PDB file of C-alpha atoms in Angstrom:
ATOM      1  CA  UNK A   1     105.442 127.663  98.172  1.00  0.00           C
ATOM      2  CA  UNK A   2     101.831 126.715  98.626  1.00  0.00           C
ATOM      3  CA  UNK A   3     102.123 124.471 101.725  1.00  0.00           C
ATOM      4  CA  UNK A   4     104.684 124.097 104.535  1.00  0.00           C
ATOM      5  CA  UNK A   5     105.647 120.917 106.538  1.00  0.00           C
ATOM      6  CA  UNK A   6     105.847 121.482 110.291  1.00  0.00           C
ATOM      7  CA  UNK A   7     108.255 118.705 111.457  1.00  0.00           C
ATOM      8  CA  UNK A   8     106.743 117.108 114.607  1.00  0.00           C
ATOM      9  CA  UNK A   9     109.354 114.274 114.879  1.00  0.00           C
ATOM     10  CA  UNK A  10     112.798 114.122 113.499  1.00  0.00           C
ATOM     11  CA  UNK A  11     115.297 116.819 112.534  1.00  0.00           C
ATOM     12  CA  UNK A  12     115.825 117.910 109.035  1.00  0.00           C
ATOM     13  CA  UNK A  13     115.478 121.195 107.167  1.00  0.00           C
ATOM     14  CA  UNK A  14     111.842 121.526 106.189  1.00  0.00           C
ATOM     15  CA  UNK A  15     112.610 122.522 102.533  1.00  0.00           C
ATOM     16  CA  UNK A  16     114.881 119.451 102.112  1.00  0.00           C
ATOM     17  CA  UNK A  17     112.102 117.368 103.754  1.00  0.00           C
ATOM     18  CA  UNK A  18     109.479 118.715 101.291  1.00  0.00           C
ATOM     19  CA  UNK A  19     111.698 118.034  98.328  1.00  0.00           C
ATOM     20  CA  UNK A  20     112.346 114.483  99.582  1.00  0.00           C
ATOM     21  CA  UNK A  21     108.539 113.912  99.875  1.00  0.00           C
ATOM     22  CA  UNK A  22     107.757 115.252  96.602  1.00  0.00           C
ATOM     23  CA  UNK A  23     110.533 113.008  94.953  1.00  0.00           C
ATOM     24  CA  UNK A  24     108.973 110.045  96.394  1.00  0.00           C
ATOM     25  CA  UNK A  25     105.574 110.953  95.004  1.00  0.00           C
ATOM     26  CA  UNK A  26     107.191 111.819  91.651  1.00  0.00           C
ATOM     27  CA  UNK A  27     108.962 108.402  91.350  1.00  0.00           C
ATOM     28  CA  UNK A  28     105.784 106.223  92.135  1.00  0.00           C
ATOM     29  CA  UNK A  29     102.588 106.166  90.127  1.00  0.00           C
ATOM     30  CA  UNK A  30     100.491 103.939  92.509  1.00  0.00           C
ATOM     31  CA  UNK A  31      99.424 104.657  96.102  1.00  0.00           C
ATOM     32  CA  UNK A  32      97.771 102.235  98.475  1.00  0.00           C
ATOM     33  CA  UNK A  33      94.496 103.715  99.884  1.00  0.00           C
ATOM     34  CA  UNK A  34      93.200 102.604 103.136  1.00  0.00           C
ATOM     35  CA  UNK A  35      89.613 103.284 104.207  1.00  0.00           C
ATOM     36  CA  UNK A  36      87.106 101.906 106.710  1.00  0.00           C
ATOM     37  CA  UNK A  37      83.428 101.930 107.055  1.00  0.00           C
ATOM     38  CA  UNK A  38      80.953 100.792 109.873  1.00  0.00           C
ATOM     39  CA  UNK A  39      79.161  98.300 107.632  1.00  0.00           C
ATOM     40  CA  UNK A  40      82.059  97.139 105.331  1.00  0.00           C
ATOM     41  CA  UNK A  41      84.975  97.073 107.601  1.00  0.00           C
ATOM     42  CA  UNK A  42      88.600  98.034 106.701  1.00  0.00           C
ATOM     43  CA  UNK A  43      89.772  98.081 103.107  1.00  0.00           C
ATOM     44  CA  UNK A  44      92.907  98.808 100.884  1.00  0.00           C
ATOM     45  CA  UNK A  45      93.080  99.348  97.300  1.00  0.00           C
ATOM     46  CA  UNK A  46      95.718 100.416  94.689  1.00  0.00           C
ATOM     47  CA  UNK A  47      95.147 103.439  92.574  1.00  0.00           C
ATOM     48  CA  UNK A  48      97.203 105.470  90.128  1.00  0.00           C
ATOM     49  CA  UNK A  49      97.546 108.979  91.481  1.00  0.00           C
ATOM     50  CA  UNK A  50      98.572 112.467  90.627  1.00  0.00           C
ATOM     51  CA  UNK A  51      99.282 115.398  93.020  1.00  0.00           C
ATOM     52  CA  UNK A  52      99.490 119.149  92.965  1.00  0.00           C
ATOM     53  CA  UNK A  53     101.719 121.664  94.414  1.00  0.00           C
ATOM     54  CA  UNK A  54      99.491 121.939  97.491  1.00  0.00           C
ATOM     55  CA  UNK A  55     100.031 118.316  98.479  1.00  0.00           C
ATOM     56  CA  UNK A  56      96.695 117.176  97.385  1.00  0.00           C
ATOM     57  CA  UNK A  57      96.601 113.706  95.690  1.00  0.00           C
ATOM     58  CA  UNK A  58      94.116 112.887  93.169  1.00  0.00           C
ATOM     59  CA  UNK A  59      92.946 109.390  91.953  1.00  0.00           C
ATOM     60  CA  UNK A  60      90.116 107.900  89.757  1.00  0.00           C
ATOM     61  CA  UNK A  61      87.799 105.264  90.911  1.00  0.00           C
ATOM     62  CA  UNK A  62      84.384 103.762  90.298  1.00  0.00           C
ATOM     63  CA  UNK A  63      81.740 105.161  92.734  1.00  0.00           C
ATOM     64  CA  UNK A  64      80.516 101.539  93.460  1.00  0.00           C
ATOM     65  CA  UNK A  65      83.871 100.279  94.814  1.00  0.00           C
ATOM     66  CA  UNK A  66      84.345  99.469  98.473  1.00  0.00           C
ATOM     67  CA  UNK A  67      86.704 102.374  99.173  1.00  0.00           C
ATOM     68  CA  UNK A  68      84.342 104.892  97.250  1.00  0.00           C
ATOM     69  CA  UNK A  69      81.473 103.720  99.452  1.00  0.00           C
ATOM     70  CA  UNK A  70      83.627 104.203 102.564  1.00  0.00           C
ATOM     71  CA  UNK A  71      84.719 107.731 101.579  1.00  0.00           C
ATOM     72  CA  UNK A  72      80.923 108.661 100.955  1.00  0.00           C
ATOM     73  CA  UNK A  73      80.329 107.568 104.559  1.00  0.00           C
ATOM     74  CA  UNK A  74      83.513 108.888 106.125  1.00  0.00           C
ATOM     75  CA  UNK A  75      86.153 111.076 104.477  1.00  0.00           C
ATOM     76  CA  UNK A  76      89.062 109.970 106.794  1.00  0.00           C
ATOM     77  CA  UNK A  77      91.693 107.893 104.891  1.00  0.00           C
ATOM     78  CA  UNK A  78      95.225 106.905 104.828  1.00  0.00           C
ATOM     79  CA  UNK A  79      97.659 106.106 101.962  1.00  0.00           C
ATOM     80  CA  UNK A  80     101.171 104.972 101.345  1.00  0.00           C
ATOM     81  CA  UNK A  81     103.422 105.634  98.502  1.00  0.00           C
ATOM     82  CA  UNK A  82     106.816 103.945  98.178  1.00  0.00           C
ATOM     83  CA  UNK A  83     109.660 103.402  95.736  1.00  0.00           C
ATOM     84  CA  UNK A  84     110.635  99.587  95.538  1.00  0.00           C
ATOM     85  CA  UNK A  85     114.146  99.332  97.308  1.00  0.00           C
ATOM     86  CA  UNK A  86     117.129  98.115  95.146  1.00  0.00           C
ATOM     87  CA  UNK A  87     118.027  95.402  97.794  1.00  0.00           C
ATOM     88  CA  UNK A  88     115.739  93.858 100.568  1.00  0.00           C
ATOM     89  CA  UNK A  89     115.438  96.206 103.567  1.00  0.00           C
ATOM     90  CA  UNK A  90     118.070  98.744 102.270  1.00  0.00           C
ATOM     91  CA  UNK A  91     117.593 102.285 100.888  1.00  0.00           C
ATOM     92  CA  UNK A  92     113.974 102.411 101.933  1.00  0.00           C
ATOM     93  CA  UNK A  93     111.864 105.408 100.417  1.00  0.00           C
ATOM     94  CA  UNK A  94     108.160 105.922 101.199  1.00  0.00           C
ATOM     95  CA  UNK A  95     105.713 108.205 102.721  1.00  0.00           C
ATOM     96  CA  UNK A  96     102.513 107.400 104.826  1.00  0.00           C
ATOM     97  CA  UNK A  97      99.790 109.917 104.627  1.00  0.00           C
ATOM     98  CA  UNK A  98      96.679 110.658 106.462  1.00  0.00           C
ATOM     99  CA  UNK A  99      93.947 113.153 105.697  1.00  0.00           C
ATOM    100  CA  UNK A 100      90.572 113.484 104.185  1.00  0.00           C
ATOM    101  CA  UNK A 101      89.402 112.097 100.829  1.00  0.00           C
ATOM    102  CA  UNK A 102      86.308 112.701  98.788  1.00  0.00           C
ATOM    103  CA  UNK A 103      84.817 112.871  95.369  1.00  0.00           C
ATOM    104  CA  UNK A 104      86.029 116.111  93.581  1.00  0.00           C
ATOM    105  CA  UNK A 105      83.275 118.531  92.308  1.00  0.00           C
ATOM    106  CA  UNK A 106      83.379 121.799  90.578  1.00  0.00           C
ATOM    107  CA  UNK A 107      86.674 123.592  90.778  1.00  0.00           C
ATOM    108  CA  UNK A 108      88.227 120.705  92.608  1.00  0.00           C
ATOM    109  CA  UNK A 109      87.348 118.471  89.875  1.00  0.00           C
ATOM    110  CA  UNK A 110      88.860 120.697  87.356  1.00  0.00           C
ATOM    111  CA  UNK A 111      92.006 120.778  89.566  1.00  0.00           C
ATOM    112  CA  UNK A 112      91.944 117.020  89.817  1.00  0.00           C
ATOM    113  CA  UNK A 113      91.569 116.580  86.100  1.00  0.00           C
ATOM    114  CA  UNK A 114      94.482 119.048  85.313  1.00  0.00           C
ATOM    115  CA  UNK A 115      96.622 117.261  87.727  1.00  0.00           C
ATOM    116  CA  UNK A 116      95.753 113.870  86.519  1.00  0.00           C
ATOM    117  CA  UNK A 117      96.262 114.814  82.843  1.00  0.00           C
ATOM    118  CA  UNK A 118      99.529 116.408  83.688  1.00  0.00           C
ATOM    119  CA  UNK A 119     100.773 113.127  84.954  1.00  0.00           C
ATOM    120  CA  UNK A 120      98.847 110.921  82.502  1.00  0.00           C
ATOM    121  CA  UNK A 121      98.395 113.002  79.251  1.00  0.00           C
ATOM    122  CA  UNK A 122      96.136 110.487  77.500  1.00  0.00           C
ATOM    123  CA  UNK A 123      93.691 110.485  80.328  1.00  0.00           C
ATOM    124  CA  UNK A 124      90.045 111.706  79.488  1.00  0.00           C
ATOM    125  CA  UNK A 125      91.171 113.411  76.124  1.00  0.00           C
ATOM    126  CA  UNK A 126      87.773 112.530  74.735  1.00  0.00           C
ATOM    127  CA  UNK A 127      85.511 115.608  75.229  1.00  0.00           C
ATOM    128  CA  UNK A 128      82.610 113.443  76.295  1.00  0.00           C
ATOM    129  CA  UNK A 129      84.692 111.437  78.717  1.00  0.00           C
ATOM    130  CA  UNK A 130      86.192 114.878  80.169  1.00  0.00           C
ATOM    131  CA  UNK A 131      82.569 116.180  80.706  1.00  0.00           C
ATOM    132  CA  UNK A 132      81.556 113.006  82.436  1.00  0.00           C
ATOM    133  CA  UNK A 133      84.309 113.504  84.850  1.00  0.00           C
ATOM    134  CA  UNK A 134      83.718 117.281  85.384  1.00  0.00           C
ATOM    135  CA  UNK A 135      80.048 116.833  85.592  1.00  0.00           C
ATOM    136  CA  UNK A 136      80.077 113.774  87.827  1.00  0.00           C
ATOM    137  CA  UNK A 137      77.892 111.968  85.331  1.00  0.00           C
ATOM    138  CA  UNK A 138      80.007 108.688  84.790  1.00  0.00           C
ATOM    139  CA  UNK A 139      80.349 105.618  86.870  1.00  0.00           C
ATOM    140  CA  UNK A 140      83.882 106.651  87.669  1.00  0.00           C
ATOM    141  CA  UNK A 141      84.759 109.878  89.439  1.00  0.00           C
ATOM    142  CA  UNK A 142      87.852 112.018  90.325  1.00  0.00           C
ATOM    143  CA  UNK A 143      88.774 111.843  94.111  1.00  0.00           C
ATOM    144  CA  UNK A 144      90.890 114.182  96.052  1.00  0.00           C
ATOM    145  CA  UNK A 145      92.955 113.320  99.108  1.00  0.00           C
ATOM    146  CA  UNK A 146      94.063 116.229 101.121  1.00  0.00           C
ATOM    147  CA  UNK A 147      97.106 115.350 103.109  1.00  0.00           C
ATOM    148  CA  UNK A 148      96.997 116.457 106.790  1.00  0.00           C
ATOM    149  CA  UNK A 149      99.874 114.596 108.194  1.00  0.00           C
ATOM    150  CA  UNK A 150     102.671 112.458 106.930  1.00  0.00           C
ATOM    151  CA  UNK A 151     105.641 110.187 107.880  1.00  0.00           C
ATOM    152  CA  UNK A 152     108.492 109.764 105.497  1.00  0.00           C
ATOM    153  CA  UNK A 153     111.494 107.559 105.206  1.00  0.00           C
ATOM    154  CA  UNK A 154     114.081 108.307 102.688  1.00  0.00           C
ATOM    155  CA  UNK A 155     117.230 106.424 103.703  1.00  0.00           C
ATOM    156  CA  UNK A 156     119.407 107.741 100.922  1.00  0.00           C
ATOM    157  CA  UNK A 157     118.585 111.465 101.859  1.00  0.00           C
ATOM    158  CA  UNK A 158     117.799 111.323 105.558  1.00  0.00           C
ATOM    159  CA  UNK A 159     119.739 108.307 106.824  1.00  0.00           C
ATOM    160  CA  UNK A 160     118.919 104.850 107.722  1.00  0.00           C
ATOM    161  CA  UNK A 161     115.649 104.215 109.592  1.00  0.00           C
ATOM    162  CA  UNK A 162     115.209 107.996 110.142  1.00  0.00           C
ATOM    163  CA  UNK A 163     111.453 108.320 110.145  1.00  0.00           C
ATOM    164  CA  UNK A 164     110.359 112.074 109.954  1.00  0.00           C
ATOM    165  CA  UNK A 165     106.811 113.075 110.837  1.00  0.00           C
ATOM    166  CA  UNK A 166     105.187 116.354 109.860  1.00  0.00           C
ATOM    167  CA  UNK A 167     101.873 118.257 109.766  1.00  0.00           C
ATOM    168  CA  UNK A 168     100.868 119.789 106.469  1.00  0.00           C
ATOM    169  CA  UNK A 169     100.198 123.574 106.969  1.00  0.00           C
ATOM    170  CA  UNK A 170      98.347 125.379 104.219  1.00  0.00           C
TER     171      UNK A 170
END
């Protein structure tokens, strides 16, 4: 297992907690990314994402977007991923993530592309587009979000309003 969760609040077996978090990530294709910058203020955006077995999330964005400009200034970020509940306020499932995010370069870009294509097989299949992403030559770039802490709620698995917090250990 490449990473471990050190549960800092709540009680649940760490392996079950990890499986619950990964289940939520697997069931949702979009994250909300929150960033902030000194000149541009706070910002939230939606992005399709992929993730790897080390709890690193990957997304694609244009370098000119507000959140990309924020990340170029300050790598700290937060994100949420959730599964829409079947009924209002019941069976909530989601995870709040904090960590660092930046443009992926070199081997990190290769890992990002592999994870992204694993989830979205049609992404960057054209060799020229693939090279633009790996070489950082296009308007859009691959980004990596390394999760450092998280809070999860998975009411079907962990019980009603049982919020579990953890630090990610690598």
